[in-house]
Amino acid sequence: MSRRLGIGLLGVGWMGSLHTRSLRRLPDHYPDLATGCDFVVAADPSPGGRRRAVEELGYERAEQDWRAVVEDPRVDLVSVTAPNAFHREMSLAVIHAGKALWVEKPVGRGVAETAEVAGAAARAATISAVGFNYRNVPLVEHAVALIARGTIGRLTGFRGWFLGDYASNPWGPLNWRFSRAGAGSGALGDLMCHVVDLAATLVGPLQEVVASTDVVVPRRPLPTAGDEHFSTLDSPVEPPGDDVPTGPVENEDSARALVRFTGGASGFLEVGRAVVGPHCSLGFEVYGSAGSLRWDFERMNEMGLYRADTPGDAGYRRVLARPGHGEYGRFQPGPAIAMGFDDLKVVEAARLVRAVVSAEKCTPGLPEALAAARALDAMERSALSRAWEPVG
Ligand SMILES: NC(=O)c1ccc[n+]([C@@H]2O[C@H](COP(=O)([O-])OP(=O)(O)OC[C@H]3O[C@@H](n4cnc5c(N)ncnc54)[C@H](O)[C@@H]3O)[C@@H](O)[C@H]2O)c1
């Protein structure tokens, strides 16, 4: 029997558009879900966002005030894709309205806000999904399966990184991402949350960390129009004149952390948003007593697998994504026909909608977001104390 879900959207930017397009693609990739979506109402304070919602994304109407979306009785599931500063208040309203919640990372500007949302959702038995989309990479899921099968033996070490250049241009505007009030932390909340989530998924819970953080570009021009996310050094951002007003960057551009896992492995995690060279290099190496794995999102559909039990031919084997790895078979019929970033959100949408329809838990949800927030909090504490800090 088919069922229809009413969708509401809070924030019609990059992620808001992608959440919507992912839900719209479900019948193509997950016909067995037998669930259709009605795109009921979106909210955005900007007229351009509201126009996009109706004309390009197909919402029946768009509102200036996000509360109208949460209160609409036809809405069953709400995507929270506004800037970080709004996630707590919007998520709590969705939870209290008894609707399903799809919220982008970071869920809160720090551990207190995240814990408040996670606690409210647990009490209300809210079905929630959080935007840890890199878990849905077929080869990441394959890596998890290989580790569980003992292919690389007992885990001893982990190296994880997310190095990007979206803020590498020092003339890029001082948008909400660079303010404590707008974003909370900087590269930690934006990029390290993905790294610690992958670390926990592949290796297990983090126990303690010692970390340092840096600001690479201390001042930026105040924004004039728009709110560009990507201002890379090779993008056409005009250098402003000498008299352009600037403001301080209030959160870190980069962070590095040593980490110990509860299972005994240790690791090194590194993130940067103003790095010149890597564009979107999110990756990991996992070392075990019998082999190792390495993967980078810039080459999402291939992974290196080293096994010590191939005498005479030691070296990394190039494993290409294929049906049987995670959800790959939902998208491509044969090996090495590359999937892309947007497909990962379709997988996320499918897992959430399946959970809503069956009233079951969706993973990763708010408990996993809280675990990540605790690790980031320990890193912030350590950067101040200059000492090892426990996670949680
Ligand atoms: N999971 C991922 O890989 C990923 C990638 C990018 C961004 N994100 C997260 O998604 C969120 C949004 O990022 P983005 O890149 O889409 O930003 P964006 O700037 O492209 O879009 C944000 C939108 O929210 C709107 N907005 C601002 N205030 C609002 C309010 N009060 N009510 C409703 N809408 C409001 C803005 O007008 C804008 O249209 C952030 O929390 C970010 O961390 C996640």
Coordinates of C-alpha atoms and ligand atoms in Angstrom, one line a residue:
M1 CA 0.0 0.0 0.0
S2 CA 1.5 3.4 -0.9
R3 CA 1.7 6.2 1.6
R4 CA 2.3 9.9 1.1
L5 CA 4.5 12.1 3.4
G6 CA 4.1 15.8 3.6
I7 CA 7.5 17.5 3.5
G8 CA 8.5 20.9 5.1
L9 CA 11.8 22.6 4.5
L10 CA 13.5 25.2 6.7
G11 CA 16.3 27.0 4.7
V12 CA 16.4 26.8 0.9
G13 CA 20.2 26.9 0.3
W14 CA 22.6 24.2 -0.9
M15 CA 21.5 21.6 1.6
G16 CA 17.8 22.5 1.5
S17 CA 17.8 22.0 -2.2
L18 CA 19.6 18.7 -1.9
H19 CA 17.3 17.3 0.8
T20 CA 14.4 18.1 -1.5
R21 CA 15.9 16.6 -4.6
S22 CA 16.9 13.5 -2.7
L23 CA 13.4 12.9 -1.4
R24 CA 12.1 13.4 -4.9
R25 CA 14.5 10.8 -6.3
L26 CA 13.4 8.1 -3.9
P27 CA 10.9 6.4 -6.3
D28 CA 13.7 6.0 -8.9
H29 CA 16.1 4.2 -6.5
Y30 CA 13.9 2.8 -3.8
P31 CA 10.6 1.9 -5.5
D32 CA 10.1 -0.7 -2.8
L33 CA 9.6 2.1 -0.2
A34 CA 6.2 2.7 -1.8
T35 CA 6.1 6.2 -0.3
G36 CA 5.6 9.4 -2.2
C37 CA 6.3 12.9 -1.0
D38 CA 4.2 16.0 -1.2
F39 CA 6.4 19.1 -1.1
V40 CA 4.0 21.2 1.1
V41 CA 5.9 24.3 2.3
A42 CA 9.3 25.8 2.6
A43 CA 10.6 28.8 4.6
D44 CA 13.4 31.2 3.9
P45 CA 13.8 34.8 5.0
S46 CA 15.3 35.6 1.6
P47 CA 12.9 36.3 -1.4
G48 CA 15.3 34.4 -3.7
G49 CA 15.1 31.3 -1.4
R50 CA 11.3 31.4 -1.4
R51 CA 11.2 31.8 -5.2
R52 CA 13.6 28.9 -5.7
A53 CA 11.5 26.7 -3.3
V54 CA 8.3 27.2 -5.4
E55 CA 9.7 27.6 -9.0
E56 CA 12.6 25.2 -8.9
L57 CA 12.0 22.7 -6.1
G58 CA 8.2 22.4 -6.5
Y59 CA 6.9 23.4 -3.0
E60 CA 3.3 24.3 -3.0
R61 CA 4.1 27.5 -1.2
A62 CA 6.9 29.3 0.6
E63 CA 6.8 31.3 3.8
Q64 CA 9.1 33.9 5.4
D65 CA 8.6 32.6 9.0
W66 CA 9.8 29.0 9.5
R67 CA 7.2 28.4 12.3
A68 CA 4.4 28.3 9.6
V69 CA 6.1 25.1 8.2
V70 CA 6.4 23.3 11.6
E71 CA 2.7 24.2 12.4
D72 CA 1.3 23.1 9.1
P73 CA -0.8 19.9 9.8
R74 CA -0.1 18.5 6.3
V75 CA 3.7 18.4 7.1
D76 CA 4.9 15.0 8.5
L77 CA 8.7 15.4 8.0
V78 CA 10.8 18.6 8.4
S79 CA 14.3 19.2 7.0
V80 CA 16.3 21.7 9.0
T81 CA 18.9 23.1 6.6
A82 CA 19.2 26.7 7.8
P83 CA 22.5 28.0 9.2
N84 CA 23.7 26.3 12.5
A85 CA 22.4 29.1 14.8
F86 CA 18.8 28.0 14.1
H87 CA 19.2 24.3 14.3
R88 CA 18.5 24.0 18.1
E89 CA 15.3 26.1 18.1
M90 CA 14.0 24.7 14.8
S91 CA 14.7 21.1 15.8
L92 CA 13.0 21.5 19.2
A93 CA 9.9 22.9 17.5
V94 CA 9.8 20.0 15.1
I95 CA 10.2 17.5 17.9
H96 CA 7.5 19.2 20.0
A97 CA 5.1 19.2 17.0
G98 CA 5.5 15.4 16.8
K99 CA 7.1 15.3 13.3
A100 CA 10.0 13.5 11.9
L101 CA 13.3 15.5 11.8
W102 CA 16.0 15.6 9.2
V103 CA 18.6 18.0 10.5
E104 CA 22.0 19.0 9.1
K105 CA 25.2 18.8 11.0
P106 CA 26.3 20.3 13.4
V107 CA 23.0 19.8 15.2
G108 CA 23.9 22.5 17.8
R109 CA 26.5 25.1 18.3
G110 CA 28.3 22.9 20.9
V111 CA 27.5 20.0 23.1
A112 CA 24.9 21.7 25.3
E113 CA 22.6 22.6 22.4
T114 CA 23.1 19.2 20.8
A115 CA 22.3 17.4 24.1
E116 CA 19.2 19.5 24.5
V117 CA 17.9 18.5 21.1
A118 CA 18.9 14.8 21.5
G119 CA 17.3 14.6 24.9
A120 CA 14.0 16.1 23.7
A121 CA 13.9 13.7 20.7
A122 CA 14.6 10.7 23.0
R123 CA 11.7 11.7 25.3
A124 CA 9.3 12.3 22.4
A125 CA 10.5 9.2 20.5
T126 CA 11.2 11.4 17.4
I127 CA 12.5 9.7 14.3
S128 CA 15.5 11.7 13.3
A129 CA 18.3 11.6 10.7
V130 CA 21.5 13.7 10.8
G131 CA 23.5 14.7 7.8
F132 CA 26.5 12.4 8.3
N133 CA 26.2 11.5 4.6
Y134 CA 29.8 10.2 4.2
R135 CA 28.8 7.1 6.2
N136 CA 26.6 6.2 3.1
V137 CA 29.6 5.9 0.7
P138 CA 29.4 2.3 -0.5
L139 CA 33.1 1.8 0.0
V140 CA 32.9 3.2 3.6
E141 CA 30.2 0.7 4.3
H142 CA 32.4 -2.0 2.7
A143 CA 35.3 -0.9 4.9
V144 CA 33.0 -1.3 8.0
A145 CA 32.1 -4.8 6.8
L146 CA 35.7 -5.8 6.1
I147 CA 36.8 -4.6 9.6
A148 CA 33.9 -6.5 11.2
R149 CA 34.9 -9.6 9.3
G150 CA 38.5 -9.3 10.7
T151 CA 40.0 -8.8 7.2
I152 CA 42.7 -6.4 8.6
G153 CA 42.9 -7.9 12.0
R154 CA 42.9 -6.1 15.3
L155 CA 42.7 -2.3 14.8
T156 CA 45.8 -0.5 16.0
G157 CA 45.6 3.0 14.4
F158 CA 43.5 5.5 12.5
R159 CA 44.3 8.6 10.5
G160 CA 41.4 10.8 9.4
W161 CA 41.3 14.2 7.7
F162 CA 39.0 16.7 6.0
L163 CA 41.0 19.3 4.2
G164 CA 39.1 21.8 2.1
D165 CA 39.6 25.2 0.4
Y166 CA 36.2 26.7 0.7
A167 CA 37.6 29.5 2.9
S168 CA 41.1 29.7 1.3
N169 CA 40.5 33.0 -0.4
P170 CA 41.2 35.7 2.3
W171 CA 38.9 38.1 0.5
G172 CA 36.0 35.7 0.9
P173 CA 33.2 37.4 2.9
L174 CA 32.8 37.1 6.7
N175 CA 29.6 35.1 6.5
W176 CA 27.8 33.2 9.4
R177 CA 30.3 30.4 9.2
F178 CA 33.0 32.6 10.8
S179 CA 31.1 33.8 13.8
R180 CA 30.5 32.1 17.1
A181 CA 26.9 33.2 17.2
G182 CA 26.2 32.0 13.7
A183 CA 28.1 28.7 13.6
G184 CA 29.5 27.9 17.0
S185 CA 32.9 26.4 16.3
G186 CA 34.5 26.7 12.9
A187 CA 36.3 23.8 11.1
L188 CA 35.6 21.6 14.1
G189 CA 31.8 21.7 13.8
D190 CA 31.8 22.0 10.1
L191 CA 34.4 19.4 9.1
M192 CA 35.8 17.5 12.1
C193 CA 32.2 16.3 12.9
H194 CA 32.4 14.2 9.8
V195 CA 35.9 12.9 10.6
V196 CA 35.0 11.9 14.2
D197 CA 31.8 10.3 13.0
L198 CA 33.7 8.2 10.4
A199 CA 36.3 7.4 13.1
A200 CA 33.6 6.2 15.5
T201 CA 31.9 4.2 12.7
L202 CA 35.1 2.5 11.6
V203 CA 37.1 2.1 14.8
G204 CA 34.6 2.6 17.7
P205 CA 34.0 5.2 20.5
L206 CA 36.6 7.9 21.1
Q207 CA 37.9 8.0 24.7
E208 CA 40.3 11.0 25.0
V209 CA 41.9 13.7 22.9
V210 CA 44.6 16.3 22.9
A211 CA 44.1 19.0 20.3
S212 CA 45.2 22.4 19.0
T213 CA 43.3 24.9 16.8
D214 CA 44.4 27.8 14.6
V215 CA 42.9 30.8 12.8
V216 CA 44.6 31.1 9.4
V217 CA 42.8 34.2 8.1
P218 CA 42.1 36.4 11.1
R219 CA 40.0 39.1 9.4
R220 CA 37.7 39.1 6.4
P221 CA 35.6 41.7 4.5
L222 CA 32.1 42.2 5.9
P223 CA 29.6 40.6 3.5
T224 CA 27.8 42.8 1.1
A225 CA 25.3 40.8 -0.9
G226 CA 24.6 37.1 -0.7
D227 CA 26.3 34.6 1.5
E228 CA 28.9 32.7 -0.5
H229 CA 30.1 29.4 1.0
F230 CA 32.9 28.7 -1.4
S231 CA 35.6 31.4 -1.8
T232 CA 38.5 29.4 -3.0
L233 CA 41.8 31.0 -4.2
D234 CA 41.0 30.0 -7.8
S235 CA 37.5 31.4 -7.7
P236 CA 36.9 34.9 -9.1
V237 CA 36.6 36.9 -5.8
E238 CA 37.8 40.4 -6.6
P239 CA 40.4 41.8 -4.0
P240 CA 38.6 44.6 -2.2
G241 CA 40.0 48.1 -1.9
D242 CA 42.1 49.1 1.1
D243 CA 39.1 50.9 2.7
V244 CA 36.8 47.8 2.7
P245 CA 35.4 47.2 6.2
T246 CA 36.5 43.9 7.7
G247 CA 35.6 41.9 10.8
P248 CA 37.3 39.3 13.0
V249 CA 37.0 35.5 12.3
E250 CA 35.8 34.2 15.6
N251 CA 36.3 30.4 15.2
E252 CA 39.1 28.1 14.1
D253 CA 40.1 27.6 10.4
S254 CA 42.0 24.4 11.3
A255 CA 42.4 21.8 14.0
R256 CA 44.5 18.8 14.8
A257 CA 44.0 16.1 17.4
L258 CA 45.6 13.0 18.8
V259 CA 43.0 10.6 19.9
R260 CA 42.7 7.3 21.9
F261 CA 39.8 5.0 21.2
T262 CA 38.1 2.9 24.0
G263 CA 39.1 -0.3 22.0
G264 CA 42.8 0.5 22.4
A265 CA 43.7 2.0 19.0
S266 CA 45.0 5.5 18.7
G267 CA 44.9 8.0 15.9
F268 CA 45.5 11.5 14.4
L269 CA 42.7 13.7 13.0
E270 CA 43.2 16.9 11.0
V271 CA 40.8 19.4 9.5
G272 CA 41.2 22.7 7.6
R273 CA 38.8 24.9 5.7
A274 CA 41.4 27.3 4.3
V275 CA 44.0 24.9 2.9
V276 CA 45.4 25.6 -0.5
G277 CA 45.6 22.4 -2.6
P278 CA 43.0 19.9 -1.5
H279 CA 39.5 20.9 -2.5
C280 CA 37.3 18.4 -0.6
S281 CA 39.7 15.8 0.7
L282 CA 37.9 13.8 3.4
G283 CA 39.7 10.6 4.0
F284 CA 41.0 8.0 6.3
E285 CA 43.6 5.2 6.8
V286 CA 42.7 2.4 9.2
Y287 CA 45.6 0.2 10.3
G288 CA 45.2 -3.3 11.7
S289 CA 47.4 -6.2 12.8
A290 CA 46.9 -8.0 9.5
G291 CA 46.4 -5.2 6.9
S292 CA 45.0 -1.7 6.3
L293 CA 42.5 0.3 4.4
R294 CA 42.7 3.8 2.8
W295 CA 40.1 6.0 1.2
D296 CA 39.5 9.6 0.1
F297 CA 36.3 11.3 -0.9
E298 CA 38.0 13.0 -3.8
R299 CA 38.2 9.5 -5.3
M300 CA 35.0 8.2 -3.6
N301 CA 34.6 5.1 -5.7
E302 CA 37.9 3.5 -5.0
M303 CA 39.6 2.2 -1.8
G304 CA 43.1 0.8 -1.0
L305 CA 43.2 -2.6 0.7
Y306 CA 46.4 -4.0 2.0
R307 CA 46.6 -7.5 3.3
A308 CA 49.7 -9.0 4.9
D309 CA 48.7 -12.5 3.8
T310 CA 49.7 -12.0 0.1
P311 CA 53.4 -12.9 0.4
G312 CA 55.6 -11.7 -2.4
D313 CA 53.0 -9.3 -3.7
A314 CA 52.7 -6.9 -0.8
G315 CA 51.0 -3.6 -1.8
Y316 CA 47.7 -1.9 -1.7
R317 CA 45.0 -3.4 -4.0
R318 CA 42.7 -0.9 -5.7
V319 CA 39.1 -1.9 -4.8
L320 CA 36.5 -0.4 -7.0
A321 CA 32.9 0.2 -5.8
R322 CA 30.4 -2.4 -7.1
P323 CA 27.0 -3.9 -6.4
G324 CA 27.1 -5.5 -3.0
H325 CA 29.0 -2.6 -1.4
G326 CA 26.5 -0.7 0.7
E327 CA 23.7 0.8 -1.4
Y328 CA 25.7 0.9 -4.6
G329 CA 23.4 -1.5 -6.4
R330 CA 20.5 0.9 -6.0
F331 CA 22.3 3.4 -8.2
Q332 CA 24.5 1.4 -10.7
P333 CA 24.2 -2.0 -12.3
G334 CA 27.9 -2.9 -12.5
P335 CA 31.3 -2.2 -11.0
A336 CA 33.1 1.1 -11.3
I337 CA 30.3 3.2 -12.7
A338 CA 30.9 6.2 -10.4
M339 CA 28.4 7.4 -7.8
G340 CA 28.5 11.0 -6.6
F341 CA 27.9 13.2 -3.6
D342 CA 24.2 13.8 -4.2
D343 CA 23.6 10.0 -4.3
L344 CA 24.7 9.8 -0.7
K345 CA 21.8 12.1 0.4
V346 CA 19.4 9.8 -1.5
V347 CA 20.6 6.9 0.7
E348 CA 20.1 9.1 3.8
A349 CA 16.6 10.1 2.7
A350 CA 15.7 6.5 2.0
R351 CA 16.9 5.4 5.5
L352 CA 14.9 8.2 7.1
V353 CA 11.7 7.6 5.2
R354 CA 11.9 3.8 5.8
A355 CA 12.2 4.5 9.5
V356 CA 9.3 6.9 9.4
V357 CA 7.1 4.4 7.6
S358 CA 8.1 1.5 9.9
A359 CA 8.3 3.7 13.1
E360 CA 11.8 2.4 13.7
K361 CA 15.0 4.1 14.7
C362 CA 17.1 5.7 12.0
T363 CA 20.9 5.6 12.2
P364 CA 22.9 7.9 12.2
G365 CA 20.5 10.1 14.2
L366 CA 20.7 12.4 17.2
P367 CA 22.6 9.9 19.5
E368 CA 25.4 9.8 17.0
A369 CA 25.3 13.6 16.6
L370 CA 25.7 13.9 20.4
A371 CA 28.6 11.5 20.4
A372 CA 30.3 13.6 17.7
A373 CA 29.6 16.8 19.6
R374 CA 31.2 15.4 22.8
A375 CA 34.3 14.6 20.8
L376 CA 34.4 18.1 19.4
D377 CA 33.8 19.6 22.8
A378 CA 36.8 17.6 24.2
M379 CA 38.9 19.0 21.4
E380 CA 37.9 22.6 22.2
R381 CA 38.6 22.0 25.9
S382 CA 42.0 20.5 25.1
A383 CA 42.9 23.4 22.8
L384 CA 42.5 25.7 25.9
S385 CA 43.9 23.4 28.6
R386 CA 46.8 22.2 26.3
A387 CA 46.2 18.7 27.9
W388 CA 44.5 15.4 27.3
E389 CA 40.7 15.7 27.8
P390 CA 38.2 12.9 28.2
V391 CA 35.4 12.6 25.6
G392 CA 32.0 12.9 27.3
Ligands
LIG1 N1 26.2 17.2 5.3 C1 26.9 18.0 4.5 O1 27.8 17.4 3.8 C2 26.7 19.5 4.5 C3 27.3 20.2 3.5 C4 27.0 21.6 3.5 C5 26.3 22.2 4.5 N2 25.9 21.4 5.5 C6 25.1 22.0 6.7 O2 23.8 22.5 6.2 C7 23.5 23.7 6.8 C8 23.1 24.7 5.8 O3 24.3 24.9 4.9 P1 24.2 25.4 3.4 O4 25.5 25.2 2.8 O5 23.0 24.7 2.8 O6 23.9 26.9 3.6 P2 23.3 28.0 2.6 O7 23.8 29.3 3.0 O8 23.5 27.5 1.2 O9 21.7 27.9 2.9 C9 21.2 28.3 4.1 C10 19.8 28.9 3.8 O10 19.1 29.1 5.0 C11 18.4 30.3 4.9 N3 18.0 30.9 6.2 C12 18.8 31.7 7.0 N4 18.1 32.0 8.1 C13 16.9 31.3 8.1 C14 15.8 31.2 8.9 N5 15.7 31.9 10.1 N6 14.8 30.4 8.5 C15 14.8 29.7 7.4 N7 15.9 29.8 6.5 C16 16.9 30.6 6.9 C17 19.3 31.2 4.1 O11 18.6 32.3 3.5 C18 19.8 30.2 3.0 O12 18.9 30.1 1.9 C19 24.6 24.1 7.7 O13 24.3 23.7 9.0 C20 25.8 23.3 7.2 O14 26.7 22.9 8.3 C21 26.0 20.1 5.6

